[in-house]
Coordinates of C-alpha atoms in Angstrom, one line a residue:
Chain A
M1 CA -30.0 -6.1 -30.2
K2 CA -29.0 -2.5 -30.2
N3 CA -31.2 -1.7 -27.3
H4 CA -29.9 -4.7 -25.4
G5 CA -26.4 -3.4 -25.9
R6 CA -27.3 0.0 -24.3
W7 CA -28.9 -1.8 -21.4
Y8 CA -25.7 -3.7 -20.6
L9 CA -23.6 -0.6 -21.0
F10 CA -25.7 1.1 -18.3
F11 CA -25.5 -2.0 -16.1
F12 CA -21.7 -1.8 -16.2
L13 CA -21.4 1.9 -16.2
T14 CA -23.7 3.0 -13.3
P15 CA -21.8 1.4 -10.4
I16 CA -18.4 2.6 -11.8
L17 CA -19.8 6.2 -12.2
L18 CA -21.2 6.1 -8.7
W19 CA -17.9 4.9 -7.3
L20 CA -15.7 7.3 -9.1
F21 CA -17.9 10.4 -8.7
L22 CA -19.1 9.9 -5.1
M23 CA -15.9 8.5 -3.6
I24 CA -13.1 10.0 -5.7
L25 CA -14.0 13.1 -7.6
L26 CA -16.5 14.9 -5.4
P27 CA -14.5 14.3 -2.2
H28 CA -11.4 15.8 -3.8
M29 CA -13.4 18.8 -5.0
D30 CA -14.7 19.2 -1.5
L31 CA -11.2 19.1 -0.3
L32 CA -10.2 21.9 -2.7
I33 CA -13.2 24.0 -1.8
M34 CA -12.5 23.6 2.0
S35 CA -8.9 24.6 1.5
F36 CA -10.0 28.0 0.2
R37 CA -12.5 28.7 3.1
A38 CA -11.4 30.4 6.3
E39 CA -12.9 32.3 9.2
D40 CA -12.8 36.1 8.8
D41 CA -12.6 38.5 11.8
F42 CA -16.2 38.0 12.6
G43 CA -16.1 34.2 12.7
E44 CA -17.9 33.9 9.4
M45 CA -16.7 31.4 6.8
V46 CA -15.5 33.2 3.7
W47 CA -13.4 32.5 0.6
S48 CA -9.8 33.2 1.3
F49 CA -6.2 32.3 0.6
A50 CA -5.4 32.4 4.4
N51 CA -4.7 28.6 4.7
Y52 CA -2.2 28.7 1.9
L53 CA -0.6 31.9 3.2
N54 CA -0.2 30.3 6.6
F55 CA 1.7 27.5 4.9
F56 CA 4.2 29.8 3.4
E57 CA 4.5 32.1 6.4
E58 CA 5.1 29.5 9.0
P59 CA 8.6 28.1 8.5
I60 CA 7.7 24.9 10.3
Y61 CA 5.1 24.0 7.7
W62 CA 7.0 24.5 4.6
A63 CA 10.2 23.2 6.1
T64 CA 8.4 20.0 7.0
F65 CA 7.0 19.9 3.4
A66 CA 10.4 20.3 1.8
R67 CA 12.0 17.8 4.2
T68 CA 9.3 15.2 3.4
A69 CA 9.8 15.7 -0.3
L70 CA 13.6 15.5 -0.1
Y71 CA 13.6 12.5 2.1
S72 CA 11.1 10.8 -0.1
I73 CA 13.5 11.3 -3.1
L74 CA 16.4 10.0 -1.0
V75 CA 14.4 6.9 0.1
T76 CA 13.5 6.2 -3.6
V77 CA 17.1 6.4 -4.7
L78 CA 18.3 4.2 -1.8
T79 CA 15.6 1.7 -2.5
F80 CA 16.6 1.5 -6.1
I81 CA 20.3 1.1 -5.3
I82 CA 19.6 -1.8 -2.9
A83 CA 17.0 -3.4 -5.1
L84 CA 18.9 -3.5 -8.4
P85 CA 21.6 -6.0 -7.5
V86 CA 19.1 -8.3 -5.8
S87 CA 16.7 -8.2 -8.8
F88 CA 19.7 -8.9 -11.1
Y89 CA 20.8 -11.8 -9.0
I90 CA 17.4 -13.4 -9.0
T91 CA 16.9 -13.1 -12.7
H92 CA 20.3 -13.6 -14.2
V93 CA 22.9 -14.9 -11.6
V94 CA 21.3 -17.6 -9.4
A95 CA 20.5 -21.0 -10.8
P96 CA 17.1 -20.9 -12.4
K97 CA 15.6 -23.5 -10.1
F98 CA 16.2 -21.2 -7.1
S99 CA 14.9 -18.0 -8.7
G100 CA 11.2 -18.9 -8.2
F101 CA 11.9 -19.8 -4.6
L102 CA 13.8 -16.6 -3.9
M103 CA 11.1 -14.6 -5.6
L104 CA 8.5 -16.1 -3.2
L105 CA 10.7 -15.5 -0.2
L106 CA 11.1 -11.9 -1.4
L107 CA 7.3 -11.3 -1.5
L108 CA 6.4 -12.9 1.8
P109 CA 7.3 -10.1 4.2
F110 CA 5.3 -7.6 2.3
W111 CA 2.1 -9.6 2.7
V112 CA 2.4 -8.8 6.4
S113 CA 1.0 -5.6 7.7
E114 CA 3.3 -2.6 7.7
L115 CA 2.5 -2.1 11.4
V116 CA 4.0 -5.5 12.2
R117 CA 7.1 -4.8 10.2
V118 CA 7.6 -1.4 11.8
Y119 CA 7.1 -3.0 15.3
G120 CA 9.7 -5.6 14.4
W121 CA 12.2 -2.8 13.7
M122 CA 11.3 -1.1 16.9
I123 CA 12.0 -4.3 18.9
L124 CA 15.3 -4.6 17.2
L125 CA 16.5 -1.1 17.5
R126 CA 15.3 0.5 20.7
E127 CA 17.3 1.0 23.8
S128 CA 16.1 -2.3 25.4
G129 CA 16.1 -3.9 21.9
V130 CA 17.6 -7.1 20.6
I131 CA 20.6 -5.5 18.7
N132 CA 21.6 -3.5 21.8
H133 CA 21.3 -6.7 23.9
F134 CA 23.7 -8.5 21.6
L135 CA 26.1 -5.6 21.3
V136 CA 26.4 -5.2 25.1
Q137 CA 26.8 -9.0 25.6
M138 CA 29.6 -9.2 23.1
G139 CA 31.2 -6.3 24.8
I140 CA 31.1 -3.9 21.9
L141 CA 29.0 -1.4 23.8
D142 CA 29.3 -0.6 27.5
K143 CA 25.6 0.3 27.9
P144 CA 22.7 0.3 25.4
V145 CA 22.3 3.3 23.1
E146 CA 19.0 4.5 21.6
M147 CA 19.1 3.7 17.9
L148 CA 15.4 4.5 17.3
Y149 CA 13.8 7.9 16.9
N150 CA 16.2 9.6 14.5
D151 CA 16.2 10.3 10.8
A152 CA 18.5 7.4 9.9
T153 CA 16.3 4.8 11.4
M154 CA 13.2 6.5 9.9
I155 CA 14.8 6.2 6.5
L156 CA 15.8 2.6 7.1
G157 CA 12.1 1.9 7.9
L158 CA 10.8 3.7 4.9
V159 CA 13.3 1.9 2.6
Y160 CA 12.3 -1.4 4.1
T161 CA 8.6 -0.7 3.7
S162 CA 9.0 0.3 0.0
M163 CA 11.4 -2.4 -1.1
L164 CA 8.8 -4.7 -2.7
F165 CA 7.4 -2.0 -4.9
M166 CA 10.9 -1.5 -6.4
V167 CA 12.0 -5.1 -6.6
V168 CA 8.9 -6.4 -8.4
P169 CA 8.9 -4.1 -11.4
L170 CA 12.7 -4.4 -11.7
I171 CA 12.5 -8.2 -11.8
S172 CA 9.8 -8.1 -14.4
V173 CA 11.9 -5.9 -16.8
L174 CA 15.1 -7.7 -16.1
E175 CA 13.5 -11.0 -17.0
S176 CA 13.1 -9.8 -20.5
L177 CA 16.8 -8.7 -20.8
D178 CA 18.5 -10.8 -23.4
K179 CA 21.6 -12.3 -21.8
S180 CA 23.4 -12.5 -25.1
L181 CA 23.7 -8.7 -25.0
I182 CA 25.7 -9.0 -21.8
E183 CA 27.7 -11.9 -23.3
A184 CA 28.5 -9.9 -26.4
A185 CA 29.6 -6.9 -24.4
Y186 CA 31.7 -9.1 -22.2
D187 CA 33.4 -10.7 -25.2
L188 CA 34.1 -7.3 -26.7
G189 CA 35.9 -6.4 -23.5
A190 CA 33.4 -4.2 -21.6
N191 CA 33.8 -4.1 -17.9
M192 CA 31.1 -4.5 -15.3
W193 CA 30.4 -0.8 -15.0
T194 CA 30.0 -0.3 -18.7
I195 CA 27.6 -3.2 -18.9
L196 CA 25.6 -1.8 -16.0
V197 CA 25.4 1.7 -17.4
R198 CA 25.1 0.9 -21.1
I199 CA 23.0 -2.2 -21.1
I200 CA 21.2 -3.1 -17.8
I201 CA 20.0 0.4 -16.8
P202 CA 18.7 1.5 -20.2
H203 CA 16.9 -1.8 -20.6
S204 CA 15.3 -1.5 -17.1
M205 CA 14.2 2.1 -17.5
P206 CA 10.4 1.3 -17.7
G207 CA 10.7 -0.8 -14.5
I208 CA 12.9 1.8 -12.8
V209 CA 10.3 4.6 -13.5
S210 CA 7.3 2.7 -12.4
G211 CA 9.1 1.4 -9.3
S212 CA 10.3 4.8 -8.4
I213 CA 6.9 6.5 -8.9
V214 CA 5.2 4.0 -6.6
V215 CA 7.9 4.1 -4.0
F216 CA 8.0 7.9 -4.0
M217 CA 4.3 8.2 -3.7
L218 CA 4.0 5.6 -0.9
T219 CA 6.8 7.2 1.0
L220 CA 5.4 10.7 0.7
G221 CA 2.0 9.5 1.9
N222 CA 3.4 7.3 4.7
Y223 CA 2.3 8.1 8.2
L224 CA 3.0 5.0 10.2
T225 CA 6.8 4.6 9.7
P226 CA 7.8 8.3 10.3
N227 CA 5.4 8.5 13.2
L228 CA 6.7 5.4 15.0
M229 CA 10.4 5.3 14.0
G230 CA 11.1 9.0 13.5
G231 CA 12.1 11.3 16.4
K232 CA 10.4 14.4 17.7
N233 CA 12.4 16.5 15.1
S234 CA 11.6 14.3 12.2
L235 CA 8.1 15.4 11.6
W236 CA 6.5 14.1 8.3
F237 CA 4.1 16.2 6.3
T238 CA 1.3 13.6 6.7
E239 CA 1.7 14.1 10.5
Q240 CA 1.1 17.8 10.0
I241 CA -2.1 17.0 8.2
Y242 CA -3.2 14.6 10.9
N243 CA -2.4 17.2 13.6
Q244 CA -4.6 19.8 11.8
F245 CA -7.5 17.4 11.3
I246 CA -7.5 15.5 14.6
A247 CA -5.6 17.5 17.1
S248 CA -6.3 21.2 16.2
F249 CA -9.6 20.4 14.5
N250 CA -8.7 23.0 11.8
W251 CA -10.1 21.2 8.8
N252 CA -9.6 24.1 6.4
Q253 CA -5.9 24.3 7.2
G254 CA -5.6 20.5 7.0
S255 CA -7.4 20.5 3.6
A256 CA -4.9 23.1 2.3
F257 CA -2.0 20.9 3.5
G258 CA -3.7 17.8 1.9
F259 CA -4.1 19.5 -1.4
L260 CA -0.5 20.7 -1.4
L261 CA 0.7 17.2 -0.8
L262 CA -1.5 16.0 -3.6
I263 CA -0.1 18.6 -5.9
L264 CA 3.4 17.7 -5.0
S265 CA 2.9 14.0 -5.6
S266 CA 1.1 14.5 -8.9
L267 CA 3.8 16.9 -10.1
I268 CA 6.6 14.6 -9.3
I269 CA 4.8 11.6 -10.9
W270 CA 4.0 13.8 -13.9
A271 CA 7.6 14.9 -14.2
G272 CA 8.9 11.3 -13.9
L273 CA 6.5 10.2 -16.7
K274 CA 7.4 13.1 -18.9
L275 CA 11.1 12.7 -18.5
T276 CA 11.0 9.1 -19.6
G277 CA 8.1 9.5 -22.1
Q278 CA 5.8 6.9 -20.4
K279 CA 2.1 6.8 -19.8
L280 CA 0.4 6.3 -16.4
S281 CA -1.7 3.4 -17.7
K282 CA 1.5 1.6 -18.8
V283 CA 3.3 2.2 -15.6
V284 CA 0.6 0.8 -13.3
K285 CA 0.8 -2.5 -15.1
Chain B
M1 CA 28.7 -11.5 -14.6
I2 CA 25.8 -13.8 -15.4
R3 CA 25.3 -17.6 -15.3
S4 CA 26.7 -18.2 -18.7
L5 CA 29.9 -16.3 -18.2
P6 CA 33.0 -17.2 -16.2
N7 CA 32.8 -15.4 -12.9
S8 CA 35.7 -14.6 -10.6
K9 CA 35.4 -16.2 -7.2
T10 CA 35.4 -12.9 -5.3
Y11 CA 32.6 -11.6 -7.4
S12 CA 30.4 -14.7 -6.8
I13 CA 31.1 -14.7 -3.1
C14 CA 30.5 -11.0 -2.7
F15 CA 27.3 -11.2 -4.6
K16 CA 26.0 -14.1 -2.6
L17 CA 26.9 -12.3 0.6
Y18 CA 25.1 -9.2 -0.4
V19 CA 21.9 -11.2 -1.3
T20 CA 22.1 -13.1 2.0
L21 CA 22.4 -9.9 3.9
F22 CA 19.5 -8.5 2.0
F23 CA 17.3 -11.5 3.0
V24 CA 18.5 -11.2 6.6
F25 CA 17.4 -7.5 6.5
L26 CA 14.1 -8.6 5.0
F27 CA 13.3 -11.2 7.6
A28 CA 15.0 -10.0 10.8
P29 CA 12.1 -7.9 12.1
L30 CA 9.5 -10.6 11.4
A31 CA 11.6 -13.4 12.9
V32 CA 12.4 -11.4 16.0
T33 CA 8.8 -10.4 16.5
S34 CA 7.6 -14.0 16.2
I35 CA 10.3 -15.5 18.4
L36 CA 9.7 -12.9 21.2
A37 CA 6.0 -13.9 21.3
F38 CA 7.1 -17.1 23.0
N39 CA 9.5 -15.5 25.5
D40 CA 8.7 -15.9 29.1
S41 CA 9.0 -12.2 29.9
M42 CA 6.9 -9.1 30.6
F43 CA 8.5 -7.1 27.9
P44 CA 9.0 -7.8 24.2
A45 CA 12.8 -7.9 24.6
L46 CA 15.7 -10.2 25.4
P47 CA 17.1 -11.9 27.5
W48 CA 15.5 -15.2 26.7
N49 CA 13.8 -16.5 29.8
G50 CA 12.5 -19.7 28.3
F51 CA 9.6 -20.8 26.1
C52 CA 6.1 -20.1 27.1
L53 CA 2.6 -19.7 25.5
D54 CA 1.3 -17.2 28.1
W55 CA 0.9 -14.4 25.5
F56 CA -1.5 -16.6 23.7
F57 CA -3.4 -18.5 26.4
A58 CA -2.8 -16.9 29.8
D59 CA -5.8 -15.3 31.6
T60 CA -4.4 -13.5 34.6
P61 CA -4.5 -9.8 35.2
S62 CA -0.7 -9.3 34.8
R63 CA -0.5 -11.6 31.7
L64 CA -3.4 -11.5 29.3
G65 CA -3.0 -13.8 26.3
I66 CA -4.4 -12.8 23.0
F67 CA -7.2 -15.4 23.2
H68 CA -8.5 -13.8 26.4
D69 CA -7.8 -10.2 25.5
Q70 CA -11.3 -8.9 24.7
M71 CA -10.2 -5.5 23.3
N72 CA -7.8 -7.0 20.8
L73 CA -10.2 -9.8 19.9
D74 CA -12.9 -7.2 19.2
S75 CA -10.7 -5.2 16.9
I76 CA -9.7 -8.4 15.0
L77 CA -13.4 -9.1 14.5
V78 CA -14.0 -5.5 13.3
S79 CA -11.2 -5.8 10.9
A80 CA -12.4 -9.1 9.6
Q81 CA -15.9 -7.8 9.1
T82 CA -14.6 -4.7 7.4
A83 CA -12.4 -6.8 5.1
F84 CA -15.3 -9.1 4.3
F85 CA -17.6 -6.2 3.1
V86 CA -14.8 -4.4 1.3
S87 CA -13.7 -7.4 -0.6
L88 CA -17.3 -8.3 -1.4
F89 CA -18.1 -4.8 -2.8
A90 CA -14.7 -4.3 -4.4
T91 CA -14.8 -7.6 -6.3
S92 CA -18.4 -7.0 -7.5
V93 CA -17.8 -3.4 -8.7
G94 CA -14.2 -4.2 -9.9
T95 CA -15.5 -7.1 -12.0
L96 CA -18.2 -4.8 -13.5
G97 CA -15.4 -2.3 -14.2
A98 CA -13.3 -4.9 -16.0
F99 CA -16.3 -5.7 -18.3
L100 CA -16.9 -2.0 -18.8
F101 CA -13.4 -1.1 -19.8
E102 CA -12.7 -4.3 -21.8
Q103 CA -15.9 -5.1 -23.6
E104 CA -17.9 -1.8 -23.9
E105 CA -17.3 1.2 -26.1
F106 CA -18.6 4.7 -25.1
R107 CA -17.7 8.3 -25.2
F108 CA -15.1 9.6 -22.7
K109 CA -14.0 6.0 -22.1
Q110 CA -10.3 7.1 -21.9
L111 CA -11.2 9.9 -19.4
L112 CA -13.1 7.5 -17.2
Y113 CA -10.3 5.0 -17.3
F114 CA -7.9 7.7 -16.2
F115 CA -10.3 8.5 -13.3
M116 CA -10.3 4.8 -12.4
L117 CA -6.5 4.8 -12.1
L118 CA -6.4 7.9 -9.9
P119 CA -6.7 6.1 -6.5
L120 CA -3.4 4.5 -7.3
V121 CA -1.6 7.9 -7.2
I122 CA -3.6 9.6 -4.4
P123 CA -1.8 9.1 -1.0
G124 CA -4.0 7.1 1.4
V125 CA -4.0 9.9 3.9
I126 CA -5.5 12.4 1.3
L127 CA -8.1 9.9 0.3
G128 CA -9.0 9.5 4.0
I129 CA -9.4 13.2 4.7
S130 CA -11.3 13.9 1.5
I131 CA -13.8 11.2 2.2
L132 CA -14.1 12.4 5.8
L133 CA -14.8 16.0 4.5
F134 CA -17.3 14.9 1.9
S135 CA -19.2 12.7 4.2
N136 CA -19.3 15.5 6.7
T137 CA -20.6 17.9 4.1
L138 CA -23.3 15.4 3.0
G139 CA -24.2 14.8 6.7
T140 CA -24.6 18.5 7.4
F141 CA -26.6 19.0 4.2
F142 CA -29.0 16.2 5.0
E143 CA -29.4 17.4 8.6
E144 CA -30.1 21.0 7.6
S145 CA -32.3 20.3 4.6
F146 CA -34.3 17.3 5.7
N147 CA -33.6 17.2 9.4
L148 CA -32.2 13.7 8.9
D149 CA -29.4 12.3 10.9
V150 CA -27.7 9.7 8.6
G151 CA -25.3 7.5 10.6
L152 CA -23.4 6.5 7.4
F153 CA -21.9 10.0 7.1
R154 CA -20.3 9.9 10.5
P155 CA -16.9 8.3 11.1
G156 CA -17.5 4.6 11.9
F157 CA -17.7 1.1 10.5
W158 CA -19.4 1.8 7.2
L159 CA -17.4 4.9 6.4
V160 CA -14.2 2.8 6.8
V161 CA -15.7 0.2 4.5
L162 CA -16.4 2.9 1.9
G163 CA -13.0 4.6 2.2
Q164 CA -11.1 1.3 1.7
F165 CA -13.5 0.3 -1.1
S166 CA -12.8 3.5 -3.0
F167 CA -9.2 2.5 -3.7
I168 CA -9.2 -1.3 -3.5
T169 CA -11.7 -1.5 -6.3
T170 CA -9.1 -0.1 -8.7
F171 CA -6.8 -3.0 -7.9
V172 CA -9.6 -5.5 -8.5
T173 CA -10.5 -3.8 -11.8
L174 CA -6.9 -4.0 -13.0
V175 CA -6.4 -7.6 -12.0
V176 CA -9.7 -8.8 -13.5
S177 CA -9.2 -6.7 -16.7
A178 CA -5.8 -8.3 -17.2
R179 CA -7.5 -11.8 -17.2
L180 CA -10.4 -10.6 -19.3
K181 CA -8.0 -9.4 -22.0
K182 CA -6.9 -13.0 -22.5
F183 CA -10.4 -14.2 -23.0
D184 CA -11.2 -15.6 -26.5
R185 CA -14.2 -13.7 -27.6
T186 CA -15.1 -16.2 -30.3
L187 CA -16.4 -18.4 -27.4
E188 CA -18.9 -15.7 -26.7
E189 CA -19.9 -15.4 -30.3
A190 CA -20.4 -19.1 -30.5
A191 CA -22.6 -19.2 -27.5
L192 CA -24.6 -16.2 -28.9
N193 CA -25.0 -18.0 -32.2
L194 CA -26.3 -21.0 -30.4
G195 CA -29.1 -18.9 -28.9
A196 CA -27.8 -17.8 -25.5
N197 CA -28.4 -14.2 -24.5
R198 CA -25.6 -12.0 -23.2
L199 CA -26.4 -12.5 -19.6
E200 CA -26.2 -16.3 -20.0
V201 CA -22.9 -16.0 -21.8
I202 CA -21.4 -13.8 -19.1
W203 CA -22.7 -16.1 -16.3
H204 CA -21.9 -19.5 -17.9
I205 CA -18.8 -18.7 -19.9
T206 CA -17.0 -15.4 -19.1
L207 CA -17.4 -15.5 -15.4
K208 CA -16.2 -19.2 -15.3
F209 CA -13.1 -18.1 -17.2
L210 CA -12.6 -15.2 -14.8
R211 CA -13.1 -17.1 -11.6
P212 CA -9.5 -17.7 -10.6
A213 CA -8.7 -14.0 -11.2
I214 CA -11.8 -12.8 -9.2
L215 CA -11.0 -15.1 -6.3
G216 CA -7.3 -14.0 -6.3
A217 CA -8.3 -10.4 -6.4
G218 CA -10.8 -11.0 -3.6
A219 CA -8.1 -12.5 -1.4
V220 CA -5.8 -9.5 -2.1
A221 CA -8.7 -7.1 -1.5
F222 CA -9.3 -8.8 1.9
L223 CA -5.7 -8.5 2.9
M224 CA -5.4 -4.9 1.8
S225 CA -8.4 -4.0 3.7
F226 CA -7.4 -6.0 6.8
E227 CA -4.1 -4.2 7.0
N228 CA -5.1 -0.7 5.8
F229 CA -4.0 2.0 8.2
N230 CA -3.6 5.3 6.3
T231 CA -7.1 5.8 5.0
T232 CA -8.8 4.1 8.0
L233 CA -7.0 6.4 10.5
F234 CA -9.3 9.3 9.5
L235 CA -12.5 7.4 9.1
V236 CA -12.5 5.2 12.2
G237 CA -15.2 5.8 14.8
S238 CA -15.7 4.1 18.2
Q239 CA -14.8 0.6 16.7
P240 CA -11.1 0.5 16.0
T241 CA -9.8 -1.9 13.4
L242 CA -6.8 -4.1 14.3
P243 CA -4.1 -1.9 12.7
I244 CA -5.5 1.2 14.5
N245 CA -5.7 -0.6 17.8
L246 CA -2.2 -2.1 17.4
Y247 CA -0.8 1.3 16.5
L248 CA -2.1 2.8 19.7
Q249 CA -0.6 0.0 21.7
V250 CA 2.8 0.0 19.9
R251 CA 3.0 3.8 20.3
D252 CA 2.3 3.8 24.0
G253 CA 4.3 0.6 24.8
S254 CA 2.7 -2.7 25.6
T255 CA 3.2 -6.3 26.6
P256 CA 4.4 -9.1 24.2
V257 CA 0.7 -9.7 23.5
I258 CA 1.4 -7.6 20.4
N259 CA 4.0 -10.1 19.4
A260 CA 1.5 -12.9 19.7
I261 CA -0.9 -11.0 17.5
S262 CA 1.9 -10.2 15.0
F263 CA 2.9 -13.9 15.0
L264 CA -0.7 -14.9 14.2
M265 CA -0.9 -12.2 11.4
I266 CA 2.4 -13.3 9.9
F267 CA 1.2 -16.9 10.0
G268 CA -2.2 -16.1 8.6
T269 CA -1.0 -13.8 5.8
S270 CA 1.6 -16.4 4.7
I271 CA -1.3 -18.9 4.3
L272 CA -3.3 -16.4 2.3
A273 CA -0.2 -15.6 0.2
F274 CA 0.2 -19.2 -0.7
V275 CA -3.5 -19.6 -1.5
N276 CA -3.3 -16.5 -3.8
L277 CA -0.2 -17.9 -5.4
Y278 CA -1.9 -21.2 -6.0
F279 CA -4.8 -19.4 -7.8
S280 CA -2.6 -17.2 -9.9
K281 CA -0.6 -20.3 -10.9
K282 CA -3.9 -21.8 -12.0
T283 CA -4.7 -18.6 -14.0
E284 CA -1.5 -19.0 -16.0

């Protein structure tokens, strides 16, 4: 029996080890090694910090990096502010028979490819787009204006793309919020703001943290939305990585950028978990 | 404030208005994309020139409907093939992973579990470039050491499959694990007492119990693979998947044939979403 147990363990363990080592751990080690290799004056590959030095010396690189990080935080905050009332409405305000239906309606758009959703926004917002068409027809505008290709629409697109990942965890924590707490607070004379800050937000903290982490991470690593909806001046850091890899074919520089992005996202996730005392394995559920 | 408390009229109306606006915001892009697929126009834009199905069925040089557009049809086929293999591999390995983490005990289990979760926090772009780098390193190594040219290590169909597999498997493992946690292990013990061996127990009892979760996870894996862009972008070879192909057309501007494809995708994914919902209802 003992030997049989061993055999099953190996049967389950081998594919998992192969998967995690060959496709996750070794590739990332390779990424780290590549990022510390550069050509010296004679065209030989040597160990060096040149790729990282380049990053700090070229303002365009670190400026893009900082912009991407700050905008990702902004997107996370905006997504939260928009998502909280909706989640609260679905779990506690609307009649229970509708909440299942609203929930389904909420999930549906996110089953559709991100590309299709971004394309939809492009059709709506661009100069020859649907919104411009209506505004001109109603006489609000004299001639169409370009609403696409600036930071505001890029943020709109990113918020739209990440909405689901905030709403779902919020709904699942708000479902467990005991409504008698709110009733009690109301009877004791608390106003809406007090109820929000003292009851709803503290109770939803686990959902807020897991939602924020996922939204932040997905926004930081997004390529499609900033690329298609952002303007020439709103370069995203993933676009820098793409440029290094595909356009300049400088894989070492690209690896360094990739590793910096990985460090940034891990750091922020780690800080978020530490601040609220949660564990990664809890959050992903 | 909530259902059971008296609400002022303004509060109720404002809240309703807000939620309605939210849903308009959610559905506007999809609705507009779908509607414009049927507009009789050369551009995906208003004014409305009347209903037509040209962008689905037409076969003229100026208007090529999706069902005659060989380039887009090819990429749909590539995406479907990719998604088929990814969901097959990811559900197999993910199910094994669920058994490993739920039913086995071994040293470094926590550490391995942590590694298993990593793909969730690695941005897709980074996963793409690291797999590209590593496969290139391996390819160079095999070529220099054994003079072997291994096609698998070059960007192309199988590298895309592997790249997507590497993170989708984590989702499958988590979904199947969640179901396996609810499994009553006394059933296994009973079967073992009655003389079944462990393989028989797993095959006849545990897998039967897990089936809805595995099918649901397989459907999600298929969809995630079909729509993946970030990781695929770096691994794609001469056969573009549908998202990559659409991206190039959207970026460079194109006819409403993209709307027709989008409409079909919205329609298809809605069906898949309902199928998945049906299975997850059954699981509960």
